[in-house]
Amino acid sequence: MGRLSGKVAIITGAASGMGKEIARLFAEEGAKVVATDVQEEVLQVTVKNIAATYGDSIIGLKLDVTSESDWKAVVEDTVSKYGNINALVNNAGYTSGVQLEDTTIDVYTRTMNINALGNLLGILAVLPSMKENGQGSIVNISSIGGIVGGQGGATYSMSKGASRLLTKDAAVELAKYNIRVNSIHPGAIATEMTVAYLEANPEIAKGATLTMPLGRFGDPIDIAYTALFLASDESKYQTGSEVIVDGGVTCK
């Protein structure tokens, strides 16, 4: 039996990268997966590929995580099709790469809206269903940028720090409903976008790995397995935790 058998999970930013791997692994482990993304065409290709192996265990829905109406529609469609919601993985994220001195209000607003407001709207949207169920697990994909500086620019760190503290506050407030909230803090992960960039800039790749005690970038599956643990009943006594998956970078 799969580790998520009988559970229904919404995953944001699931068209590619870490979100795609989380969606695939959750389907493999028995969940009914609602994969969402603002990139609708790419999302449907991802869903089709996963469904080729796992059948009707996954569907894809368009979602702009900064839109309350989009969240309302996704939750309504999920409950209508599957009856409830057991897990939410707030994975959708954005980084401009803009450093502090070049930051603009537009960069700040977009980054905070996707990385922080998007997490909050997701939690509020699934809350009624999880309260009715008497349980739930919410996983926010933050970043080591929410813990230490120098990891993607000031606004990125601000947004991921907000996600980190939202996680802890929500964990305290929602514990009375048996809803757990935890965060994952990835370091450098070799997503499709990252790999393409590093292949074009091998010296940057070499320099980056020298800062990592394990000496390599992580894989999307490393984050997916962590999300799987937190979404499953295996972590039923774990809430408000921040799980760092960074190859040892923040140890130093």
Short mmCIF file of C-alpha atoms in Angstrom, two decimals:
data_model
loop_
_atom_site.label_atom_id
_atom_site.label_comp_id
_atom_site.label_asym_id
_atom_site.label_seq_id
_atom_site.Cartn_x
_atom_site.Cartn_y
_atom_site.Cartn_z
CA MET A 1 0.00 0.00 0.00
CA GLY A 2 1.27 3.48 -0.86
CA ARG A 3 2.32 5.92 1.81
CA LEU A 4 -0.43 8.35 0.70
CA SER A 5 -3.18 5.87 -0.13
CA GLY A 6 -6.62 7.40 0.38
CA LYS A 7 -5.31 10.96 0.54
CA VAL A 8 -6.08 13.89 -1.75
CA ALA A 9 -3.27 16.40 -2.34
CA ILE A 10 -3.12 19.78 -4.07
CA ILE A 11 0.34 20.73 -5.34
CA THR A 12 1.15 24.18 -6.71
CA GLY A 13 3.84 24.96 -9.26
CA ALA A 14 3.56 21.38 -10.50
CA ALA A 15 4.26 21.92 -14.20
CA SER A 16 8.02 21.53 -13.81
CA GLY A 17 10.93 21.29 -11.41
CA MET A 18 10.37 20.24 -7.82
CA GLY A 19 6.58 20.49 -8.13
CA LYS A 20 6.49 18.06 -11.02
CA GLU A 21 8.55 15.53 -9.09
CA ILE A 22 6.38 15.95 -5.98
CA ALA A 23 3.25 15.35 -8.08
CA ARG A 24 4.75 12.22 -9.66
CA LEU A 25 5.91 10.76 -6.35
CA PHE A 26 2.59 11.49 -4.62
CA ALA A 27 0.73 9.71 -7.44
CA GLU A 28 3.15 6.79 -7.16
CA GLU A 29 2.45 6.59 -3.43
CA GLY A 30 -1.31 6.34 -3.89
CA ALA A 31 -2.59 9.91 -3.56
CA LYS A 32 -5.22 11.54 -5.71
CA VAL A 33 -3.18 14.48 -6.99
CA VAL A 34 -4.47 17.85 -8.12
CA ALA A 35 -1.49 19.37 -9.91
CA THR A 36 -1.76 23.12 -10.44
CA ASP A 37 0.25 25.79 -12.21
CA VAL A 38 -0.19 29.10 -14.01
CA GLN A 39 1.59 27.55 -17.04
CA GLU A 40 -1.44 25.60 -18.19
CA GLU A 41 -0.05 24.05 -21.39
CA VAL A 42 3.14 22.82 -19.73
CA LEU A 43 1.10 21.55 -16.80
CA GLN A 44 -1.16 19.43 -19.01
CA VAL A 45 1.89 17.81 -20.64
CA THR A 46 3.23 16.95 -17.18
CA VAL A 47 -0.13 15.56 -16.06
CA LYS A 48 -0.46 13.50 -19.24
CA ASN A 49 3.00 11.99 -18.71
CA ILE A 50 2.30 11.11 -15.08
CA ALA A 51 -1.15 9.75 -15.92
CA ALA A 52 0.41 7.45 -18.52
CA THR A 53 1.90 5.52 -15.60
CA TYR A 54 -0.53 6.18 -12.75
CA GLY A 55 -3.85 6.52 -14.57
CA ASP A 56 -6.60 8.75 -13.24
CA SER A 57 -4.74 9.43 -9.98
CA ILE A 58 -3.80 12.93 -11.24
CA ILE A 59 -5.58 15.89 -12.79
CA GLY A 60 -4.28 19.33 -13.73
CA LEU A 61 -5.93 22.67 -12.95
CA LYS A 62 -4.78 26.18 -13.81
CA LEU A 63 -3.94 28.23 -10.75
CA ASP A 64 -2.43 31.65 -10.21
CA VAL A 65 -1.50 31.38 -6.54
CA THR A 66 -1.96 35.13 -6.04
CA SER A 67 -5.63 34.94 -7.08
CA GLU A 68 -8.30 34.27 -4.44
CA SER A 69 -10.82 33.37 -7.16
CA ASP A 70 -8.42 30.83 -8.71
CA TRP A 71 -7.86 29.22 -5.31
CA LYS A 72 -11.61 29.08 -4.69
CA ALA A 73 -12.18 27.37 -8.05
CA VAL A 74 -9.39 24.82 -7.50
CA VAL A 75 -10.65 23.89 -4.03
CA GLU A 76 -14.24 23.61 -5.24
CA ASP A 77 -13.22 21.41 -8.17
CA THR A 78 -11.07 19.23 -5.91
CA VAL A 79 -13.78 18.69 -3.30
CA SER A 80 -16.38 18.10 -6.02
CA LYS A 81 -14.23 15.38 -7.65
CA TYR A 82 -12.59 13.76 -4.63
CA GLY A 83 -14.71 14.75 -1.62
CA ASN A 84 -12.03 16.37 0.53
CA ILE A 85 -8.47 17.68 0.77
CA ASN A 86 -5.88 16.00 2.98
CA ALA A 87 -2.68 17.71 1.92
CA LEU A 88 -1.49 20.95 0.34
CA VAL A 89 2.04 21.53 -0.94
CA ASN A 90 2.65 25.24 -1.51
CA ASN A 91 5.50 24.80 -3.98
CA ALA A 92 4.96 27.60 -6.51
CA GLY A 93 7.70 30.17 -6.24
CA TYR A 94 9.49 32.99 -7.97
CA THR A 95 12.92 34.60 -7.88
CA SER A 96 14.03 37.57 -9.94
CA GLY A 97 17.70 37.22 -9.09
CA VAL A 98 17.73 40.96 -8.48
CA GLN A 99 20.13 42.07 -5.76
CA LEU A 100 19.35 44.64 -3.07
CA GLU A 101 20.69 47.74 -4.81
CA ASP A 102 18.69 47.02 -7.96
CA THR A 103 15.42 46.14 -6.23
CA THR A 104 12.27 47.89 -7.44
CA ILE A 105 8.76 48.01 -6.05
CA ASP A 106 7.60 45.82 -8.94
CA VAL A 107 10.22 43.16 -8.12
CA TYR A 108 9.32 43.29 -4.44
CA THR A 109 5.57 43.06 -5.09
CA ARG A 110 5.76 40.15 -7.53
CA THR A 111 8.15 38.18 -5.33
CA MET A 112 6.19 38.69 -2.12
CA ASN A 113 2.84 38.00 -3.80
CA ILE A 114 3.89 34.65 -5.21
CA ASN A 115 6.14 33.38 -2.43
CA ALA A 116 4.35 34.70 0.66
CA LEU A 117 0.80 35.75 -0.22
CA GLY A 118 0.42 32.64 -2.37
CA ASN A 119 1.18 30.45 0.66
CA LEU A 120 -1.31 32.33 2.81
CA LEU A 121 -4.11 32.16 0.23
CA GLY A 122 -3.52 28.45 -0.20
CA ILE A 123 -3.79 27.79 3.52
CA LEU A 124 -6.97 29.85 3.82
CA ALA A 125 -8.50 28.14 0.78
CA VAL A 126 -8.03 24.55 1.98
CA LEU A 127 -8.77 25.29 5.64
CA PRO A 128 -12.57 24.69 5.55
CA SER A 129 -12.16 21.23 3.98
CA MET A 130 -9.37 20.23 6.36
CA LYS A 131 -11.35 21.44 9.37
CA GLU A 132 -14.33 19.41 8.24
CA ASN A 133 -12.08 16.36 7.84
CA GLY A 134 -10.59 16.88 11.29
CA GLN A 135 -7.07 16.64 9.91
CA GLY A 136 -4.67 17.84 7.25
CA SER A 137 -1.05 18.46 6.35
CA ILE A 138 0.25 21.66 4.76
CA VAL A 139 3.79 21.82 3.42
CA ASN A 140 5.29 25.18 2.46
CA ILE A 141 8.34 25.05 0.21
CA SER A 142 10.47 27.88 1.55
CA SER A 143 14.24 28.07 0.98
CA ILE A 144 17.51 28.34 2.84
CA GLY A 145 17.13 31.95 1.68
CA GLY A 146 14.51 32.24 4.40
CA ILE A 147 17.12 31.30 7.01
CA VAL A 148 20.43 32.79 5.87
CA GLY A 149 21.40 35.71 3.63
CA GLY A 150 23.05 35.71 0.24
CA GLN A 151 20.73 33.15 -1.32
CA GLY A 152 18.89 34.89 -4.16
CA GLY A 153 18.52 38.54 -3.29
CA ALA A 154 16.86 40.61 -0.59
CA THR A 155 13.25 40.36 -1.75
CA TYR A 156 13.59 36.60 -2.26
CA SER A 157 14.94 36.17 1.26
CA MET A 158 12.18 38.42 2.63
CA SER A 159 9.50 36.35 0.92
CA LYS A 160 10.91 33.02 1.99
CA GLY A 161 11.40 34.28 5.54
CA ALA A 162 7.73 35.24 5.51
CA SER A 163 6.82 31.73 4.35
CA ARG A 164 8.94 30.27 7.16
CA LEU A 165 7.23 32.30 9.89
CA LEU A 166 3.76 31.87 8.37
CA THR A 167 4.40 28.14 8.71
CA LYS A 168 5.16 28.40 12.41
CA ASP A 169 2.24 30.67 13.22
CA ALA A 170 -0.19 28.53 11.23
CA ALA A 171 1.16 25.42 12.98
CA VAL A 172 0.28 26.93 16.36
CA GLU A 173 -3.11 28.28 15.33
CA LEU A 174 -4.29 25.23 13.38
CA ALA A 175 -3.09 22.52 15.76
CA LYS A 176 -6.50 22.56 17.48
CA TYR A 177 -7.98 21.27 14.22
CA ASN A 178 -5.34 18.53 13.90
CA ILE A 179 -3.90 20.36 10.89
CA ARG A 180 -0.12 20.20 10.70
CA VAL A 181 1.99 22.85 8.93
CA ASN A 182 5.67 22.38 8.14
CA SER A 183 8.21 24.00 5.82
CA ILE A 184 10.97 22.63 3.60
CA HIS A 185 14.06 24.72 2.94
CA PRO A 186 15.86 23.56 -0.20
CA GLY A 187 19.34 24.62 -1.11
CA ALA A 188 20.54 24.42 -4.73
CA ILE A 189 18.37 21.91 -6.57
CA ALA A 190 19.09 20.72 -10.11
CA THR A 191 15.75 21.51 -11.74
CA GLU A 192 15.47 21.76 -15.52
CA MET A 193 15.96 25.53 -15.39
CA THR A 194 18.95 25.30 -13.05
CA VAL A 195 20.64 22.59 -15.10
CA ALA A 196 20.29 24.62 -18.32
CA TYR A 197 21.81 27.66 -16.62
CA LEU A 198 24.70 25.74 -15.12
CA GLU A 199 25.49 23.98 -18.39
CA ALA A 200 25.80 27.40 -19.98
CA ASN A 201 27.91 28.68 -17.07
CA PRO A 202 30.18 25.81 -15.96
CA GLU A 203 32.46 28.03 -13.87
CA ILE A 204 29.52 29.18 -11.76
CA ALA A 205 28.49 25.56 -11.31
CA LYS A 206 32.00 24.60 -10.21
CA GLY A 207 32.21 27.50 -7.77
CA ALA A 208 28.80 26.72 -6.30
CA THR A 209 29.59 23.08 -5.56
CA LEU A 210 32.71 24.10 -3.65
CA THR A 211 30.48 25.73 -1.02
CA MET A 212 28.51 22.52 -0.47
CA PRO A 213 29.81 19.97 2.04
CA LEU A 214 28.27 17.16 -0.03
CA GLY A 215 29.89 18.66 -3.12
CA ARG A 216 26.90 18.52 -5.46
CA PHE A 217 23.49 19.97 -6.24
CA GLY A 218 20.40 18.25 -4.91
CA ASP A 219 17.84 16.54 -7.13
CA PRO A 220 14.11 17.36 -7.25
CA ILE A 221 13.39 13.90 -5.84
CA ASP A 222 15.23 14.91 -2.64
CA ILE A 223 12.60 17.57 -2.02
CA ALA A 224 9.79 15.29 -3.17
CA TYR A 225 10.67 12.61 -0.62
CA THR A 226 10.76 15.20 2.14
CA ALA A 227 7.34 16.52 1.10
CA LEU A 228 6.06 12.93 0.99
CA PHE A 229 7.13 12.33 4.58
CA LEU A 230 5.52 15.55 5.81
CA ALA A 231 2.27 14.90 3.92
CA SER A 232 2.02 11.33 5.18
CA ASP A 233 0.93 9.99 8.55
CA GLU A 234 4.56 9.11 9.25
CA SER A 235 5.03 12.71 10.45
CA LYS A 236 1.79 12.86 12.45
CA TYR A 237 3.53 14.38 15.50
CA GLN A 238 5.49 16.94 13.51
CA THR A 239 4.28 20.49 13.05
CA GLY A 240 5.96 23.89 12.83
CA SER A 241 9.17 22.21 11.71
CA GLU A 242 11.61 23.65 9.20
CA VAL A 243 13.33 20.84 7.31
CA ILE A 244 16.57 21.90 5.63
CA VAL A 245 17.60 19.98 2.51
CA ASP A 246 20.71 21.78 1.26
CA GLY A 247 23.67 19.41 1.12
CA GLY A 248 25.05 20.93 4.31
CA VAL A 249 25.39 24.54 3.13
CA THR A 250 23.81 26.08 6.23
CA CYS A 251 25.90 23.94 8.56
CA LYS A 252 28.78 26.38 8.18
#
